[in-house]
Coordinates of C-alpha atoms and ligand atoms in Angstrom, one line a residue:
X1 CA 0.0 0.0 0.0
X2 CA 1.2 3.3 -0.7
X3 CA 0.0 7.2 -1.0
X4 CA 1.9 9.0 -3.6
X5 CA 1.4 12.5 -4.8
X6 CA 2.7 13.4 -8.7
X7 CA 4.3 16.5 -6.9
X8 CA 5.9 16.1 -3.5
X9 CA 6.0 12.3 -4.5
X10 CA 5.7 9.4 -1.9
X11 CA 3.9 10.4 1.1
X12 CA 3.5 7.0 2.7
X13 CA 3.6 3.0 2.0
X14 CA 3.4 0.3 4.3
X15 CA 4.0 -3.7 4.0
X16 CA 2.6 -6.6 5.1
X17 CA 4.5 -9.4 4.3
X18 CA 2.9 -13.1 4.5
X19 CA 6.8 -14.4 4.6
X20 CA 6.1 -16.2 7.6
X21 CA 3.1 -17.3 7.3
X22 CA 4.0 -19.4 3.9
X23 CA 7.6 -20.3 5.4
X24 CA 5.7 -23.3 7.3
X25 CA 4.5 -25.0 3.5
X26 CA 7.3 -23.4 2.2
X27 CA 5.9 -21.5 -1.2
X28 CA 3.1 -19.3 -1.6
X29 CA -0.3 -21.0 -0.6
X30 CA -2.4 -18.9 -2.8
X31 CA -5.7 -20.1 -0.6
X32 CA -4.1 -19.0 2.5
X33 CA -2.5 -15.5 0.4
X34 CA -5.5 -14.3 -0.7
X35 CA -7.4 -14.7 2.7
X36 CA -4.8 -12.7 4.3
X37 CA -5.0 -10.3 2.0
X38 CA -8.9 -9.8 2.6
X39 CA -7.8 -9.6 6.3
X40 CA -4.7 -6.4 6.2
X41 CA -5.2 -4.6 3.2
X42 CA -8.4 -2.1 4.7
X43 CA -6.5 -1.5 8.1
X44 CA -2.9 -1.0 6.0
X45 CA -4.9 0.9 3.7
X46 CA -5.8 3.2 7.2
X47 CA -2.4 3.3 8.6
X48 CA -0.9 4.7 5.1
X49 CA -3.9 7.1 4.8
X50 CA -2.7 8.1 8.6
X51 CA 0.8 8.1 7.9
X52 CA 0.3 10.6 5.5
X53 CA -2.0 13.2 7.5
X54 CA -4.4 12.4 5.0
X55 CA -8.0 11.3 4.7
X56 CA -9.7 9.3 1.9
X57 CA -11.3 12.5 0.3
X58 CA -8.0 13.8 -0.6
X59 CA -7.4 10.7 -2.9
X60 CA -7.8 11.3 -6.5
X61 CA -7.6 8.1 -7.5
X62 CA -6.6 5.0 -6.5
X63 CA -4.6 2.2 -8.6
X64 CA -4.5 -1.3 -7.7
X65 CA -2.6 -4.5 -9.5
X66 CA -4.5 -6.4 -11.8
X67 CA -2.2 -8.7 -12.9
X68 CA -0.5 -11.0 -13.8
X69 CA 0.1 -13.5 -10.7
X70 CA -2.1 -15.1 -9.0
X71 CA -5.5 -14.4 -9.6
X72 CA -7.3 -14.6 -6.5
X73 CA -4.9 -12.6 -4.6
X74 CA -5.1 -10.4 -7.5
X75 CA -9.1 -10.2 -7.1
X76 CA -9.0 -9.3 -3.8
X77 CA -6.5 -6.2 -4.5
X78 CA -9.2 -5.3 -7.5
X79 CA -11.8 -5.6 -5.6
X80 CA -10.8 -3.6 -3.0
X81 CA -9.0 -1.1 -5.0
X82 CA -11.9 -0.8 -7.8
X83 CA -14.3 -0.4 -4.8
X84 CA -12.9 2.1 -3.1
X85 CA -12.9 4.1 -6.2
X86 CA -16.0 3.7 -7.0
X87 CA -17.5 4.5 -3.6
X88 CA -15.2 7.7 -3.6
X89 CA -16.6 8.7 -7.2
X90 CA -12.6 8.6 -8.2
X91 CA -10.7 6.8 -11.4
X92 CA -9.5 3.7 -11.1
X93 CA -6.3 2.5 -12.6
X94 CA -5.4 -1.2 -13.3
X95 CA -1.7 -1.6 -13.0
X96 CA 0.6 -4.2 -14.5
X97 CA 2.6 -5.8 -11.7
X98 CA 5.5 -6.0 -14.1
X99 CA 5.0 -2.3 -15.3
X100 CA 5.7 -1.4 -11.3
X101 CA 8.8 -3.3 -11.1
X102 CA 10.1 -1.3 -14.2
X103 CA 8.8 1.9 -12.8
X104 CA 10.3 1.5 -9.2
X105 CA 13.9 2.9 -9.8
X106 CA 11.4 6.4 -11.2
X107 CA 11.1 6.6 -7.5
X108 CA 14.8 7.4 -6.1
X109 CA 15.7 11.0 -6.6
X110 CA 18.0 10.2 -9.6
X111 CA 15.3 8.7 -11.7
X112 CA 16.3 6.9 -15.1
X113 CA 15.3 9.0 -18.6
X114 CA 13.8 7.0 -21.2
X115 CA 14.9 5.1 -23.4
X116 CA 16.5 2.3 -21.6
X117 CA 16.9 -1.3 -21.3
X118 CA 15.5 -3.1 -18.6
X119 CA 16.1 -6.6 -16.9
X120 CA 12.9 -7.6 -15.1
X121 CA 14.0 -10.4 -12.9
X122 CA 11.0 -11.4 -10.2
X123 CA 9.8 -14.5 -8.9
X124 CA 7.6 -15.2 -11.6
X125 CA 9.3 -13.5 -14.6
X126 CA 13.1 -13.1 -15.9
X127 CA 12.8 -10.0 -19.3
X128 CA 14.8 -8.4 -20.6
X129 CA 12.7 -5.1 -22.1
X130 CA 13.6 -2.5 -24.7
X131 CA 11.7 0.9 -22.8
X132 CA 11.1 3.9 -25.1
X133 CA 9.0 5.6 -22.8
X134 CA 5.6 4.3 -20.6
X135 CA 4.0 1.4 -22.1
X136 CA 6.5 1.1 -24.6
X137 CA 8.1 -2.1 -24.7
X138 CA 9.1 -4.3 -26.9
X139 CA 10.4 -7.7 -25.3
X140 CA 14.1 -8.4 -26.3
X141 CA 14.1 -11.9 -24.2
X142 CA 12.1 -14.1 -21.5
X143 CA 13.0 -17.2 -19.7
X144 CA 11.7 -20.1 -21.3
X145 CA 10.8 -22.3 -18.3
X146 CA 11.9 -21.0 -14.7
X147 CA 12.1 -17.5 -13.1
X148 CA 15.5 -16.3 -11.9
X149 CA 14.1 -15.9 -8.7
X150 CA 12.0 -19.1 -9.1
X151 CA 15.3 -20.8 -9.8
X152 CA 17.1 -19.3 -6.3
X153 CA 14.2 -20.1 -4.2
X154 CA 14.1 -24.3 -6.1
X155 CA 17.5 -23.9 -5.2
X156 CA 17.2 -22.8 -1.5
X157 CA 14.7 -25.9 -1.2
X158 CA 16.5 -28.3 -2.4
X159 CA 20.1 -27.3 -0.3
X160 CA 17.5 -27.2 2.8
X161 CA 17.4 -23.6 3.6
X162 CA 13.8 -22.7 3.7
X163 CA 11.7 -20.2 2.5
X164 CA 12.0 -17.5 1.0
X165 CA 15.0 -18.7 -1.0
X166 CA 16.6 -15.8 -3.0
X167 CA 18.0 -14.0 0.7
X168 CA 18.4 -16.5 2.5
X169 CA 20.8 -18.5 -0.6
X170 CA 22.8 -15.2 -0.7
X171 CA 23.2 -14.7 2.5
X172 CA 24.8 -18.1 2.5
X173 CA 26.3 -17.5 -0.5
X174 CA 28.4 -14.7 0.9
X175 CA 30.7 -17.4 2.9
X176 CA 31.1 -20.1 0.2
X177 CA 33.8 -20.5 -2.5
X178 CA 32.1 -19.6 -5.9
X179 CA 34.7 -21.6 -8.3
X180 CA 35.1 -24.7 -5.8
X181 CA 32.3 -26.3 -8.2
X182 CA 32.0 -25.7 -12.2
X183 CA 28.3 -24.3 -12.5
X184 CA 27.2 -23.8 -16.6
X185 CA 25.8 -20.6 -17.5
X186 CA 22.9 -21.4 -19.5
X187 CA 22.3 -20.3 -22.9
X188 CA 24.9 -17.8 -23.4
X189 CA 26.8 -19.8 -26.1
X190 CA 24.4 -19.3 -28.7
X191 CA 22.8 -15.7 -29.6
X192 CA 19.5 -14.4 -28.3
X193 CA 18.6 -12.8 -25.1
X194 CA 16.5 -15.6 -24.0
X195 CA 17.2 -17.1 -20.6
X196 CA 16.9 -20.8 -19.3
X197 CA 17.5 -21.1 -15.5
X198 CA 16.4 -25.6 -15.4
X199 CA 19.1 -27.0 -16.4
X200 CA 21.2 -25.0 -13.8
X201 CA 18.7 -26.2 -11.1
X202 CA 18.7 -29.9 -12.6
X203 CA 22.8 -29.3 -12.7
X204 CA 22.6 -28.3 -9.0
X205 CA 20.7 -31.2 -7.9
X206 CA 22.8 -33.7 -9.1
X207 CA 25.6 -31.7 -7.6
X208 CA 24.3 -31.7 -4.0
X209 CA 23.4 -35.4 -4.7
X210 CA 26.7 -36.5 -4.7
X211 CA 28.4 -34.4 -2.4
X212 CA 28.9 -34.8 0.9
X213 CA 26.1 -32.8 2.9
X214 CA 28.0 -30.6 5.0
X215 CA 27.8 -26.8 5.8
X216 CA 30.8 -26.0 3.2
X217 CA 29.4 -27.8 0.9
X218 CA 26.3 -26.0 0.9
X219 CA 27.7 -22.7 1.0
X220 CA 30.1 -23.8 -1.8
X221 CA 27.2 -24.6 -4.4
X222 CA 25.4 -21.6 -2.9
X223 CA 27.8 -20.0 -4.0
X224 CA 28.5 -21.1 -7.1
X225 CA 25.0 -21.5 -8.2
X226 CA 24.5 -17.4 -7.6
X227 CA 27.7 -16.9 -9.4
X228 CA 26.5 -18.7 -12.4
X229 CA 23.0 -16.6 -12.4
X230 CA 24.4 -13.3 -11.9
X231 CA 27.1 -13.9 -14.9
X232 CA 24.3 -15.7 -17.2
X233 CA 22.0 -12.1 -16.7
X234 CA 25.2 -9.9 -16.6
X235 CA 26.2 -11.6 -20.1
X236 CA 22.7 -11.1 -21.3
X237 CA 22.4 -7.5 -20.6
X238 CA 25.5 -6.5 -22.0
X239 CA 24.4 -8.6 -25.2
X240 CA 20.9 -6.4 -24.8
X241 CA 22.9 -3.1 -24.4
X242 CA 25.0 -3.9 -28.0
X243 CA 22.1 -4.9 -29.4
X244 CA 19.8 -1.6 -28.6
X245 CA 22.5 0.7 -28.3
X246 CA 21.6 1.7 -25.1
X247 CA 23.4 3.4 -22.6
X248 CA 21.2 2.5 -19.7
X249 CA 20.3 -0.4 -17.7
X250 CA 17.4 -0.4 -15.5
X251 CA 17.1 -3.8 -13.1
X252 CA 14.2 -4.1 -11.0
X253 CA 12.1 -6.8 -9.3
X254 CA 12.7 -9.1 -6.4
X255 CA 16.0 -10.7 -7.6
X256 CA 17.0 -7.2 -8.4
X257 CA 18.1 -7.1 -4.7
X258 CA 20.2 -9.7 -4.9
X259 CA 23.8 -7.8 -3.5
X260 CA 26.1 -9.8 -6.1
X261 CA 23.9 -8.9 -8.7
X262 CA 24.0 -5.5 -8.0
X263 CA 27.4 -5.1 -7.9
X264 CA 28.5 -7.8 -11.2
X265 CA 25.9 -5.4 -13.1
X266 CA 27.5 -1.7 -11.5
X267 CA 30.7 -3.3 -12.9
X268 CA 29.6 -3.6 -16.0
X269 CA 28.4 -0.3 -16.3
X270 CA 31.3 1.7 -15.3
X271 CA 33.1 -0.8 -17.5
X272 CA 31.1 0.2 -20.5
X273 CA 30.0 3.7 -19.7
X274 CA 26.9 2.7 -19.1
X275 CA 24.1 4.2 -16.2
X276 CA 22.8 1.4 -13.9
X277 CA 19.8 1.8 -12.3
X278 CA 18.1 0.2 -9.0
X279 CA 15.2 0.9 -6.8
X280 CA 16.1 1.1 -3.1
X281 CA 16.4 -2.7 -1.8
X282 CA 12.5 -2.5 -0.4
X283 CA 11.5 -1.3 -4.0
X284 CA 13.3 -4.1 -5.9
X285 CA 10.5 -6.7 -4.3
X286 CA 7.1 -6.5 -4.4
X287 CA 5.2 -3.4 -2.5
X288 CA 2.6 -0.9 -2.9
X289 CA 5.0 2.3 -4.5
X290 CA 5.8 1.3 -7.4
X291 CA 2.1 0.2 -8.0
X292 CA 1.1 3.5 -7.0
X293 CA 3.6 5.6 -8.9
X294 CA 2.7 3.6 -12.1
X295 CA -1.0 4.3 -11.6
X296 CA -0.3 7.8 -11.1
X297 CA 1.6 8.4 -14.6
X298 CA -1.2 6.6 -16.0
X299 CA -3.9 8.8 -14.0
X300 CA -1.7 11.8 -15.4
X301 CA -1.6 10.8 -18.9
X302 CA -5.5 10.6 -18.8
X303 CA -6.2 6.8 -18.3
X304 CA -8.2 5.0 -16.3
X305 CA -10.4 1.6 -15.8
X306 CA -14.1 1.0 -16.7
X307 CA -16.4 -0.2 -13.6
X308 CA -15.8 -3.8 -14.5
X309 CA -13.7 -6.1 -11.8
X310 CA -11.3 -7.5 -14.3
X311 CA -8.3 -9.7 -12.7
X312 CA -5.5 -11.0 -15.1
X313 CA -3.8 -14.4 -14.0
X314 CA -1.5 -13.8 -17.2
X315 CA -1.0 -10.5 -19.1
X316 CA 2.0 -9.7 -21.5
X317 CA 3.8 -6.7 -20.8
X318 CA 4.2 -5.8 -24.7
X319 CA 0.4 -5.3 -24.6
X320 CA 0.2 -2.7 -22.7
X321 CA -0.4 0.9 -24.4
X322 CA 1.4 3.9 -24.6
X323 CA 0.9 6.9 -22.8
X324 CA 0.8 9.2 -26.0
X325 CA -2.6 7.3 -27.6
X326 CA -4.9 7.4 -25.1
X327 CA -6.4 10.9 -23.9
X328 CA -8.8 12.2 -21.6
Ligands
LIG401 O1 9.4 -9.2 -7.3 P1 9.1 -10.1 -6.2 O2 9.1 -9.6 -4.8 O3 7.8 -10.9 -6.4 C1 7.4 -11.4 -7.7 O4 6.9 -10.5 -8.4 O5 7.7 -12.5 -7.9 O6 10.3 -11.2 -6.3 C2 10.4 -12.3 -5.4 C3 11.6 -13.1 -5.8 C4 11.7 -14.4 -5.0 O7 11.9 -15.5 -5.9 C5 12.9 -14.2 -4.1 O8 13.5 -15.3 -3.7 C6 13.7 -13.3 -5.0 O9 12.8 -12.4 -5.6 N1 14.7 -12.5 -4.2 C7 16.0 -12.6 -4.2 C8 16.6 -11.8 -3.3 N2 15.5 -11.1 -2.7 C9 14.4 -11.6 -3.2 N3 16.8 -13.4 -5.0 C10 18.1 -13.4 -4.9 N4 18.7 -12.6 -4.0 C11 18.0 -11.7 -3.2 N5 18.6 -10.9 -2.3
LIG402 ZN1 6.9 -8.7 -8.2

């Protein structure tokens, strides 16, 4: 949840996160998620409203994510969002989850300038996106089975280390030796900008099967396994970057705080002359800002959603539509 203002810009957001309540099944339940969500999002919609002195009148609109994910976790958000709207006699805007993630690093006080490239890499999507400007973007690549941060937290699993995966693996990965174990970097020996991330988890697996389960061990292949997934998307960008001619890189979404990540793809950048952009840590996974900021360029550009409650368990970024051809 957040409040966010188009000229003194974030006033308040607020989190509440259902980590531990899916660490004990370790995954998302999506039952149990959108239950919970019925349950905190009216009083965390309060405490924003509160944290920012403000009261629901003074909201001009109010955007919400409708997809894609999961869809009933989705429908609650839509519900509420589009409801809230509608009772306050306000637009609604329905944002694209992935759209946000893009968006977040607009939030830090040295925002990006379009065009850029972006790597989207989340739980549930690895992209690689030309940007020209809002709701233009053409797709340069896409995993074709599992999501970099899908493939940490199968990862995590399988080397025992619970839930969520992607912190706790490079946390771990921090004390291990990266080159004790030969890792393959998928896909980067033949051209494209696609990504495949199960063969490195297969690869892993047999790994851990026939090594002797100690606490080196596992910080070893920790480390390893982060290694070869922060050189497989640091070979793809720079392969996106030649291609575009770009001269800036946006990364955002969960694995987007991944500290090794951050730093192979900074690198890079100074290596190249390129600009690297992040959100803030809290920004790179999911929360309420970026959702809110998106809306708001939207709101601003003169968009907005019919009455209808319309939840999207899939919806392709590329479909989106530009800022320019939709008026008032
Ligand atoms: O964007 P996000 O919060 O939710 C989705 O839209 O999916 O991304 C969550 C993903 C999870 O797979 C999580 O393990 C991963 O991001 N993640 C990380 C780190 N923090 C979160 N992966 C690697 N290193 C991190 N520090
Ligand atoms: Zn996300």
């Amino acid at each position: 949840m957040a409040v966010y203002d188009s000229d003194a810009g974030l006033l308040a957001h607020g989190l509440f996160s259902q980590v531990e309540i899916h660490a004990e099944y370790g995954g998302v339940v999506p039952e149990i998620a959108s239950r919970d969500h019925v349950r905190k999002l009216l009083p965390l919609i309060n405490q924003c409203l509160d944290e920012a002195g403000l009261d629901r009148s003074a909201i001009d609109a109010v955007a919400y994510t409708a997809g894609p994910g999961l869809i009933g976790a989705l429908l609650v958000g839509t519900a509420i969002g589009r409801s809230i709207a509608f009772a306050l006699e306000r637009p609604a805007i329905a944002v694209h989850h992935m759209e946000g993630h893009l968006l977040a690093p607009m939030l830090e006080t040295e925002p990006p300038s379009f065009p850029f490239v972006a790597l989207l890499v989340s739980g549930g999507h690895t992209l690689l996106v030309e940007v020209r400007g809002i709701g233009e973007y053409r797709i340069l690549g896409e995993t074709l089975d599992d999501a970099a941060g899908e493939a940490f937290d199968k990862t995590a699993k399988l080397l025992g280390l619970g839930y969520p995966g992607g912190p706790v693996l490079a946390k771990l990965a921090e004390t291990g030796d990266a080159e004790r174990f030969a890792f393959p970097r998928p896909m980067t020996n033949r051209p494209g900008l696609d990504f495949s991330f199960s063969g490195l988890k297969t690869h892993t697996r047999n790994l851990w099967m026939n090594t002797e389960h100690d606490a080196t061990s596992q910080a070893d292949i920790a480390a390893g396994f982060q290694l070869a997934v922060v050189d497989t998307l640091a070979i793809k960008c720079r392969r996106a970057m030649q291609q575009t001619r770009a001269n800036q890189l946006v990364v955002a979404g969960g694995v987007g705080a991944n500290i090794a990540l951050r730093k192979a793809l900074q690198q890079d950048g100074r290596k190249h002359g390129w600009d690297v952009a992040f959100p803030r840590l809290e920004f790179c996974t999911d929360n309420g800002a970026m959702i809110a900021f998106a809306g708001c360029q939207r709101l601003m550009a003169g968009q907005s959603s019919g009455l209808e409650l319309q939840s999207f368990a899939r919806w392709p970024l590329d479909q989106l539509s530009p800022l320019e051809q939709t008026g008032p």
